[in-house]
Coordinates of C-alpha atoms in Angstrom, one line a residue:
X1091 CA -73.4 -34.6 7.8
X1092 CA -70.7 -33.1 5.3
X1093 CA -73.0 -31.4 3.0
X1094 CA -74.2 -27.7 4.0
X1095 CA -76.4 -25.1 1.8
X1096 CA -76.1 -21.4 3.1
X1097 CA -79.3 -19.7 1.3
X1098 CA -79.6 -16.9 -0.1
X1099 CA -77.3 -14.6 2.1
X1100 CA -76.0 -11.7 1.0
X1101 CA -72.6 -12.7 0.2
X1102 CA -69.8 -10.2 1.0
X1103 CA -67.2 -10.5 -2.2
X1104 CA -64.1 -8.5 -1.1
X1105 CA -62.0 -9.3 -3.8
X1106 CA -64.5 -7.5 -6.2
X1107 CA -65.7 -5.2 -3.6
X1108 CA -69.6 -6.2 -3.9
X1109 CA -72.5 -7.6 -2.2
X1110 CA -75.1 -10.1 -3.8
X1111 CA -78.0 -12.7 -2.7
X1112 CA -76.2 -16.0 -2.9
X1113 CA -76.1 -19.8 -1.9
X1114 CA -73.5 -21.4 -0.7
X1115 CA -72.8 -25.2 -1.4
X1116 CA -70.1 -26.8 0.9
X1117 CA -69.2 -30.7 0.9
X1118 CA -66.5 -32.2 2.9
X1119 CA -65.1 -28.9 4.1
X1120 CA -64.7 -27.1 1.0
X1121 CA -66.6 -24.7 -1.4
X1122 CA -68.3 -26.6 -4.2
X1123 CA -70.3 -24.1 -5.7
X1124 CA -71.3 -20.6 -5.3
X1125 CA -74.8 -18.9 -6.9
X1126 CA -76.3 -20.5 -10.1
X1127 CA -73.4 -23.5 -8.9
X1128 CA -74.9 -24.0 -5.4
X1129 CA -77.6 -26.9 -7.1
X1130 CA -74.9 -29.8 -6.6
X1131 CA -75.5 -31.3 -2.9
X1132 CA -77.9 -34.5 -2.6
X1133 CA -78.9 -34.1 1.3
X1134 CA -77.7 -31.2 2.9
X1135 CA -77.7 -29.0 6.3
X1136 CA -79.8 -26.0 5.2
X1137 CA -79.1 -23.0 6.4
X1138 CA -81.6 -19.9 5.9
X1139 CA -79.0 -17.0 5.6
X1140 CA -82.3 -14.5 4.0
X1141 CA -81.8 -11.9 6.6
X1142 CA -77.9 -12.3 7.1
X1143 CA -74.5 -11.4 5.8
X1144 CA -72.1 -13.9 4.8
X1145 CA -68.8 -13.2 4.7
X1146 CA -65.3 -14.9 4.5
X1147 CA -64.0 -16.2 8.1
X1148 CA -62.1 -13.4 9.7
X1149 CA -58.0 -13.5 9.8
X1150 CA -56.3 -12.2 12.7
X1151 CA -53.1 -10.9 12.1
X1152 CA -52.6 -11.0 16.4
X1153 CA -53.1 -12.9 19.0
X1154 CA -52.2 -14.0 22.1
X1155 CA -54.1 -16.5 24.0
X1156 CA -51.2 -17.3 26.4
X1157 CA -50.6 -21.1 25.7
X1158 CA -48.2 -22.3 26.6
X1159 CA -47.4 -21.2 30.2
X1160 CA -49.6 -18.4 31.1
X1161 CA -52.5 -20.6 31.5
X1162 CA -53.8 -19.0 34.3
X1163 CA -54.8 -16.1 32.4
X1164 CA -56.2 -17.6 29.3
X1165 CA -56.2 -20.9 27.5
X1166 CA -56.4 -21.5 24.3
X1167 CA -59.3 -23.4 24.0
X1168 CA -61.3 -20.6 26.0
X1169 CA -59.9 -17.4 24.0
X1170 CA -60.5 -19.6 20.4
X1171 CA -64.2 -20.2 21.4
X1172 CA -64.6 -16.0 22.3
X1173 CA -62.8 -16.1 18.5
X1174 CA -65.0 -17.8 16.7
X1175 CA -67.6 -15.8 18.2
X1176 CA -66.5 -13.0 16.4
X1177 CA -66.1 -14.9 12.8
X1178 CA -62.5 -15.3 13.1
X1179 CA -61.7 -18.6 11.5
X1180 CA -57.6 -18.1 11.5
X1181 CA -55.3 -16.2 13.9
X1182 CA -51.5 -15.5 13.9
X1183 CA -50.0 -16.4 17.5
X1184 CA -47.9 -14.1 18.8
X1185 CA -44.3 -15.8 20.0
X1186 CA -43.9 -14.4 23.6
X1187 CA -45.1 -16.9 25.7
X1188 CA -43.2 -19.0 27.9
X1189 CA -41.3 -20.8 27.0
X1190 CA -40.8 -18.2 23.7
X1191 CA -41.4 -19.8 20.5
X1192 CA -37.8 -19.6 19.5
X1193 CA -37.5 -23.4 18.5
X1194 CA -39.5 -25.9 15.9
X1195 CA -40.0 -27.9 19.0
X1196 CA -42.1 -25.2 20.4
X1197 CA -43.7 -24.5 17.0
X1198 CA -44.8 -27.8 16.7
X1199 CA -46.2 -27.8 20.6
X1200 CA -48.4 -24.7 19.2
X1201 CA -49.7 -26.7 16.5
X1202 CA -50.3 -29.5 18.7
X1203 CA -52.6 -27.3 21.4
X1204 CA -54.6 -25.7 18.6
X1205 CA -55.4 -29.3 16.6
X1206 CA -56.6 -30.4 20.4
X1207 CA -58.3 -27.5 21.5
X1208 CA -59.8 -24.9 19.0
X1209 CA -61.7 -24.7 16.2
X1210 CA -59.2 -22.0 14.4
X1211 CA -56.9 -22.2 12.1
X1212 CA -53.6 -21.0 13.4
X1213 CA -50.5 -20.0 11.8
X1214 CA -47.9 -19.6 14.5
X1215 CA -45.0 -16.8 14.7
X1216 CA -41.6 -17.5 15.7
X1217 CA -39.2 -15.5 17.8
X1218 CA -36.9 -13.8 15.4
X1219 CA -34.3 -13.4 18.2
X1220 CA -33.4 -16.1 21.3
X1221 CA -35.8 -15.6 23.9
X1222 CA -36.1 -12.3 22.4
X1223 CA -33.1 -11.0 23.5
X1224 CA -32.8 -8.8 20.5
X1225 CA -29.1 -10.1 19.7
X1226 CA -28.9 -13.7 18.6
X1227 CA -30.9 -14.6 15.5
X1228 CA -33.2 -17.6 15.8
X1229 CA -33.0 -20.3 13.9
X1230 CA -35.3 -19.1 10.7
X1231 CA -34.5 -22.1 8.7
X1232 CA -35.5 -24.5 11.3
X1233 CA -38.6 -22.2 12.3
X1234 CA -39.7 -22.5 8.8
X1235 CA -39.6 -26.0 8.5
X1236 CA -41.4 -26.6 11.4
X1237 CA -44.5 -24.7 10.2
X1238 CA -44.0 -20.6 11.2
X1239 CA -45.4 -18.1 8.5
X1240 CA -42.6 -15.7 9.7
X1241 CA -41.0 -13.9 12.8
X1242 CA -40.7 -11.0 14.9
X1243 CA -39.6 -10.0 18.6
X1244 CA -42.9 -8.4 19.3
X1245 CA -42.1 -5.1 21.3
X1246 CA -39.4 -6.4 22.3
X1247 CA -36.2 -4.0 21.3
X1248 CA -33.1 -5.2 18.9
X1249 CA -30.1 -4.6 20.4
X1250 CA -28.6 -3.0 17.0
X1251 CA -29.7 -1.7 14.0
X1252 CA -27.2 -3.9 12.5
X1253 CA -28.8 -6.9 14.2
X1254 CA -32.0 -5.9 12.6
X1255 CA -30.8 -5.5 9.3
X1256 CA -29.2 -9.1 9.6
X1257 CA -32.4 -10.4 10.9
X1258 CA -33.8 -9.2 7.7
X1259 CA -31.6 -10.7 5.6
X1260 CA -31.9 -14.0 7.0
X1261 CA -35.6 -13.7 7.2
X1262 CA -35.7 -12.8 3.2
X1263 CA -33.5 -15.9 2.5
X1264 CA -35.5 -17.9 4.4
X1265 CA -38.9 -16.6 2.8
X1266 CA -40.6 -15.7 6.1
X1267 CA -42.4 -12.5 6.6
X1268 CA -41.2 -10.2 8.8
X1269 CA -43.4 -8.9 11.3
X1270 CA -42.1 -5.6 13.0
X1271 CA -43.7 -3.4 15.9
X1272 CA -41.7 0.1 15.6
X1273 CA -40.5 2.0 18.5
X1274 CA -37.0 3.3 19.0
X1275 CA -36.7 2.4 22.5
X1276 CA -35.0 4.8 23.5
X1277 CA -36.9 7.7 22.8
X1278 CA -40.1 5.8 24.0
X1279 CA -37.9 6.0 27.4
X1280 CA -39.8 3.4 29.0
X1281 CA -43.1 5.5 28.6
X1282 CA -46.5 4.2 29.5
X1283 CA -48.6 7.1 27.6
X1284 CA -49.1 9.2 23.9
X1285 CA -46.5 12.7 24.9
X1286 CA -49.3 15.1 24.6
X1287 CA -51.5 16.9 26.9
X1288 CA -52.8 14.2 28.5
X1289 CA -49.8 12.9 29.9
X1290 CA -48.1 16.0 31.1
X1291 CA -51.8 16.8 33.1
X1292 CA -51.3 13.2 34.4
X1293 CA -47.5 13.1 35.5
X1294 CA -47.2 10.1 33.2
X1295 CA -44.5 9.3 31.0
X1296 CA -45.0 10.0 27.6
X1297 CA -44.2 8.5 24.0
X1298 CA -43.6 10.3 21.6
X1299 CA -45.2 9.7 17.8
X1300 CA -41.5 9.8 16.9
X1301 CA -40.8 6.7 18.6
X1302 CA -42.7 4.7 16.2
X1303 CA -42.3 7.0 12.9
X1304 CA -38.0 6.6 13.4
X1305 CA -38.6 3.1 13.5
X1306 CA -41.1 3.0 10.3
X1307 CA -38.3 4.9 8.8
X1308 CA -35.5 3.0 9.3
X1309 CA -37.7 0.0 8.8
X1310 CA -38.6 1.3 5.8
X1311 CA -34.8 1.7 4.6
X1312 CA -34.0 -1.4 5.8
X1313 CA -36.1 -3.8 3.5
X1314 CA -34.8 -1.6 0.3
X1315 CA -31.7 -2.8 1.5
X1316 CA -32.8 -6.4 2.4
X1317 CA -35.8 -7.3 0.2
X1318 CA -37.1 -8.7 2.9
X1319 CA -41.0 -9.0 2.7
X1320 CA -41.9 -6.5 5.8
X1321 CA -45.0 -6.1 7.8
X1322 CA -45.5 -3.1 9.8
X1323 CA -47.3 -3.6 13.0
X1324 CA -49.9 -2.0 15.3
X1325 CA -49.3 1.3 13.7
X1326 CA -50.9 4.3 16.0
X1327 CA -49.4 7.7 14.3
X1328 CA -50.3 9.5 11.5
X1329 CA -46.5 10.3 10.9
X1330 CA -45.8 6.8 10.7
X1331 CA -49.3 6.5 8.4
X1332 CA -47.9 8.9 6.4
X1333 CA -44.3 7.2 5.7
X1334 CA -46.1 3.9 4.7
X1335 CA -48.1 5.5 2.3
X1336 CA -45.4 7.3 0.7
X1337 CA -43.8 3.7 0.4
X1338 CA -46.4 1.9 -1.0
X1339 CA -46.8 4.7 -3.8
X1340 CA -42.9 4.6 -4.4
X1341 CA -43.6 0.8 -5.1
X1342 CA -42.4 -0.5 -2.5
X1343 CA -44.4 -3.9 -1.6
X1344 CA -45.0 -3.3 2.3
X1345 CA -47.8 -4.4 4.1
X1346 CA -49.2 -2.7 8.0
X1347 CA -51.6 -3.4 10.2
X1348 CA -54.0 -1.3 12.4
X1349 CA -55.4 -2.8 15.7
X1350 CA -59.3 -2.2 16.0
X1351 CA -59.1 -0.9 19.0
X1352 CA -56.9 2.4 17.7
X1353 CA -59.8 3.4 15.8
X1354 CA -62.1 4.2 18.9
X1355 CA -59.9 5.8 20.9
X1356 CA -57.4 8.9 21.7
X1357 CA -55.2 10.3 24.6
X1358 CA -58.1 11.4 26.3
X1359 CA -59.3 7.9 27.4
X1360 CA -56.6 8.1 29.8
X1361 CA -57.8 10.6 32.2
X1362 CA -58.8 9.2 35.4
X1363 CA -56.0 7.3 35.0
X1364 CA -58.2 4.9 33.3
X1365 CA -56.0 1.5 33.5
X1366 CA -58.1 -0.3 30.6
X1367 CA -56.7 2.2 28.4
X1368 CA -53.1 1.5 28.8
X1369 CA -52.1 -0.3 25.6
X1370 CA -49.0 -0.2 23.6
X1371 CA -48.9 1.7 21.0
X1372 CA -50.7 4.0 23.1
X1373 CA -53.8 5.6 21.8
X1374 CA -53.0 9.1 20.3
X1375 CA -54.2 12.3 19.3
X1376 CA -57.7 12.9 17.6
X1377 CA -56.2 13.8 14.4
X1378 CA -53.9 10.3 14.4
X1379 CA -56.9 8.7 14.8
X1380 CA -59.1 10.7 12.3
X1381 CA -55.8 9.7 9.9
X1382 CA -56.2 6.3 10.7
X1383 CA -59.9 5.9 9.9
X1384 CA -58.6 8.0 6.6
X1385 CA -56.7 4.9 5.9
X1386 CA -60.0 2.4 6.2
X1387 CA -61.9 5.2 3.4
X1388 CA -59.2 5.0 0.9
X1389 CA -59.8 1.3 0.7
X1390 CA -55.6 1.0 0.1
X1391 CA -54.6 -2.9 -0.1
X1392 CA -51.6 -3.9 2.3
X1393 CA -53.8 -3.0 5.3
X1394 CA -55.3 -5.3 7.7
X1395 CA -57.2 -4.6 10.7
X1396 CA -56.4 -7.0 14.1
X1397 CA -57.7 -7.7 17.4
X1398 CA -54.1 -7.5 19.0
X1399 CA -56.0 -9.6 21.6
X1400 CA -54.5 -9.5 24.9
X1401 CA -56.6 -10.6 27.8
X1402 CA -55.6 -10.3 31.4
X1403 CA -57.7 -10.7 34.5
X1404 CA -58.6 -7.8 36.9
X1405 CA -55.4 -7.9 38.9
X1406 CA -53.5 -6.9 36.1
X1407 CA -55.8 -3.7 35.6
X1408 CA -55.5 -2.8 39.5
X1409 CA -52.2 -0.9 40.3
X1410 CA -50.7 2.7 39.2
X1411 CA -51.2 3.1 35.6
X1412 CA -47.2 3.0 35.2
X1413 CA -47.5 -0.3 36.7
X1414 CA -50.2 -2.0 35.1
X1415 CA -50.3 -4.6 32.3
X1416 CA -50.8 -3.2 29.2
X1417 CA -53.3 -4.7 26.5
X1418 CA -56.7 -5.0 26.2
X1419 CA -59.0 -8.1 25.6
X1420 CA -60.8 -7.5 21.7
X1421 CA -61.0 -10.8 19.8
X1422 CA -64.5 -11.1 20.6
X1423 CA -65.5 -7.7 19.0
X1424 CA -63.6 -7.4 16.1
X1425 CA -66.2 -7.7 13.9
X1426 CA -68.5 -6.2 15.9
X1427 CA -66.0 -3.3 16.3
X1428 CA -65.4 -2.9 12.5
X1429 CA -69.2 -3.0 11.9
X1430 CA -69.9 0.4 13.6
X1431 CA -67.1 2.0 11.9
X1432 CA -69.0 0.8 8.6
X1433 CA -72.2 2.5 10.4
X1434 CA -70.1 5.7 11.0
X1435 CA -70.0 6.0 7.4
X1436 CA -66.0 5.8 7.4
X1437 CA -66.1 2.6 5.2
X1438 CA -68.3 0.5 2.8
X1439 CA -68.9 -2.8 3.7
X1440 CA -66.8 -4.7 1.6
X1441 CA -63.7 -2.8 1.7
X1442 CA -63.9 -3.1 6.1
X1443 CA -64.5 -6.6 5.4
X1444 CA -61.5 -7.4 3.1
X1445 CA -59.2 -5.6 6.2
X1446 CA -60.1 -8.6 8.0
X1447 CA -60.2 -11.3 5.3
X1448 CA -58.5 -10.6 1.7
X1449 CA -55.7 -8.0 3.0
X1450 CA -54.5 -10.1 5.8
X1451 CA -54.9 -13.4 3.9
X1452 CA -52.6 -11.7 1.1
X1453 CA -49.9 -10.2 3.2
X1454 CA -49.8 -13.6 4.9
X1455 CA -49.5 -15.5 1.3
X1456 CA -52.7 -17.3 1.3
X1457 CA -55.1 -18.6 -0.8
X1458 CA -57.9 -17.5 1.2
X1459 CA -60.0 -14.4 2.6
X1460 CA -62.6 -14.6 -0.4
X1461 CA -65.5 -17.1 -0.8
X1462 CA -65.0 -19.4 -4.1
X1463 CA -65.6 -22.6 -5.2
X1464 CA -62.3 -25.0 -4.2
X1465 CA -61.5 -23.2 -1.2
X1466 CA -61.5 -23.9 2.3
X1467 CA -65.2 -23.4 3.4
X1468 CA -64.3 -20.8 5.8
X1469 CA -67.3 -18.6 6.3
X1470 CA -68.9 -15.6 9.1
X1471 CA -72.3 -15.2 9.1
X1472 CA -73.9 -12.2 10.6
X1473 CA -77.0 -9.9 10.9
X1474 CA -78.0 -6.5 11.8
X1475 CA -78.8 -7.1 15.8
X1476 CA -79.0 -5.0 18.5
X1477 CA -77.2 -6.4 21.4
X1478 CA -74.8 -5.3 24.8
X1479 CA -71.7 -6.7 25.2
X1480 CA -72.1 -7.3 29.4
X1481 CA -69.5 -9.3 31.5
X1482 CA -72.0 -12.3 31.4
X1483 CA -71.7 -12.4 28.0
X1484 CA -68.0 -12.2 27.9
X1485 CA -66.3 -15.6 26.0
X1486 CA -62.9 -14.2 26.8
X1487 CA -61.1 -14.9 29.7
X1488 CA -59.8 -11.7 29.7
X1489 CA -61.6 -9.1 31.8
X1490 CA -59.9 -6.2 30.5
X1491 CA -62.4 -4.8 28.1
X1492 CA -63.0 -0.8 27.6
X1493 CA -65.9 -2.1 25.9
X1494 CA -68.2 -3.6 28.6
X1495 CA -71.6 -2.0 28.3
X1496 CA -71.4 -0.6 24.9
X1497 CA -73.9 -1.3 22.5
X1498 CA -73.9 -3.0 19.0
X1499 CA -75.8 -3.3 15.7
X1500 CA -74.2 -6.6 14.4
X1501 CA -74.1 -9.9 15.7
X1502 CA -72.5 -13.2 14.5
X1503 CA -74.9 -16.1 14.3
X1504 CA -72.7 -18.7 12.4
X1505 CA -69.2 -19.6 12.3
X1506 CA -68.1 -22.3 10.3
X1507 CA -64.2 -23.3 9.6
X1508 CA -63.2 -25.8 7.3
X1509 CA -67.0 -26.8 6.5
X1510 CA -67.6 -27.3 9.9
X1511 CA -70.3 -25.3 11.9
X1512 CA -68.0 -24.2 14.8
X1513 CA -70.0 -21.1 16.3
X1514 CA -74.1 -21.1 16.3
X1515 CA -75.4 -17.9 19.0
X1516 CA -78.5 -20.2 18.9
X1517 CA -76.7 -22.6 21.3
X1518 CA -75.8 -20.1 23.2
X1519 CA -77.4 -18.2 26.2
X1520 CA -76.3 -14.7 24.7

């Protein structure tokens, strides 16, 4: 069946930053009316949407689900369906997996795992250096071609400033968006933890906020000088908050990115050497992250919230806390996630929502992220629903989660990507 009617949902508009009782009319994949335009489908899948949300699929701005090569920690196919459990009906794949994807051939080989095994969308990032080495440029023109949105060498460092500022160039005349995780490497001197209190009562190496706001700054500088079109990453630091939104008032036309887990967490999740909260950036003070909930009240376009989804099995959780594998596993609950900061009162519904859909699906350059008629029917629906998220209930493969045994309002009950009913919790045992 082709034809499906979502009824009367409340519809989640983040373009317009409202919510209304619609239906939903989508034939052959794609949005053919909305409201008093939903009467045009002959014979179609109903679905009673009277007690739910609806909202646009989620956009992920990060991902890993370690295809190809690290396949015996997650495979696509598993992490996509623990996706589209949260809503997420596109992700942005991260380039360091092994081999890197530094080449169209492994760009293409990306493409080819997602069209066979998941039910998201994906838009692949390329290596912006060889193997990330930081020093020779990758072949942007080529990358392009071949399908990648844009580059970046993850946390990886760049062996000159120089070298970054010709990476930008080539990046600008090559149209691709340039994804950039700050840290000056050298002051982060190899640290594992926020340089604050915590740290220095642990004996663990510390990073200093400074690390990441040098690197904003220079950043910052950089793409006056290139033009390139420049995406901040994982931002932790309210210093680093702070020069980004002294940029974007200048005019300057930069887009950043908050990972959801940042906005639940400080320094002090660390004590008792705590390995499921060793992440990079690492989690901060409690003003940095009062700051960065600041950000998600202000409503300020440019932003986008992300799963930086990293999942690992146990072993990678079980050593010194220098020596474990940072990254947590969050795809799952991003929505979820976002959804309690709404019930904190930090943000109104829409505005969250468009971190996830609008805001992400305009830094990236798409015509997505909003419900309308001629669009992709890309589509979350979700109620108020009390539930625990419990290792049995646990899509990922990833088993390191600070969040097992936490409870939450909101549950997805629908996914559907590109018309097509993807996720149901019905016909699941959750």
């Amino acid at each position: 069946m082709n034809e499906i009617l979502i009824k009367s949902g409340q519809v989640i508009n983040p373009l317009v930053k409202i919510v209304e009782k619609l239906d939903i009319a989508i034939k052959d994949g794609i949005v053919v009316g909305v409201g008093n335009n939903a009467n045009v489908l002959e014979n179609p899948k109903i679905i009673d949407a009277s007690d739910c949300y609806v909202s646009p699929g989620l956009i992920d701005l990060a991902v890993r689900f370690r295809e190809p090569g690290l396949e015996q920690e997650a495979t696509v196919e598993r992490e996509s369906k623990a996706a589209i459990s949260s809503g997420v009906t596109t992700v942005c794949y991260m380039p360091d997996t092994q081999p890197v994807i530094d080449t169209p051939g492994q760009v293409k080989l990306v493409q080819n795992i997602f069209n066979q095994s998941s039910d998201c969308k994906v838009y692949p990032l390329a290596a912006l250096t060889r193997n990330l080495n930081g020093d020779q440029l990758s072949s942007m023109m080529e990358l392009r071609q071949a399908g990648a949105i844009g580059v970046t060498n993850c946390l990886y460092p760049m062996k000159t400033p120089l070298v970054l500022r010709r990476a930008m160039e080539y990046a600008a005349g090559q149209d691709l968006i340039f994804f950039y995780q700050p840290l000056n490497h050298s002051l982060s001197n190899n640290g594992c933890a926020h340089e604050g209190k915590v740290a220095t009562r642990l004996g663990l190496t510390g990073i200093p906020s400074a690390a990441e706001a040098s690197a904003v700054a220079e950043a910052i500088e950089l793409m006056k000088l290139t033009n390139v079109k420049l995406h901040l990453c994982r931002i932790s630091s309210f210093d680093s908050l702070s020069l980004i939104l002294d940029a974007q008032k200048s005019g300057l036309d930069i887009s950043f990115d908050i990972a959801i887990h940042q906005l639940f967490f400080t320094e002090e999740s660390l004590n008792g050497y705590n390995t499921m909260a060793h992440v990079q950036p690492p989690y901060r003070t409690e003003e940095d992250l009062t700051k960065l909930r600041d950000a998600l009240e202000i409503g300020r376009n440019n932003m986008a919230i992300c799963s930086d989804h990293q999942p690992h099995n146990q072993d990678a959780k079980k050593a010194p806390f220098p020596e474990t594998q940072s990254g947590i596993s969050t795809i799952q609950l991003l929505l979820p996630l976002l959804l309690e900061i709404v019930n904190d009162g930090i943000s109104d519904l829409p505005s969250a929502i468009s971190k996830v859909t609008y805001d992400p699906a305009k830094i990236l350059g798409l015509n997505s992220g909003i419900i309308k008629e001629g669009l992709d029917a890309d589509i979350c629906i979700f109620r108020k629903n009390k539930w625990k998220f419990t290792i049995d209930k646990n899509l990922s493969s990833g088993e390191n989660s600070p969040f097992f045994g936490r409870e939450f309002n909101n549950r997805v009950e629908k996914t559907i990507c590109r018309g097509k009913i993807v996720f149901d919790i019905n016909e699941l045992n959750l």
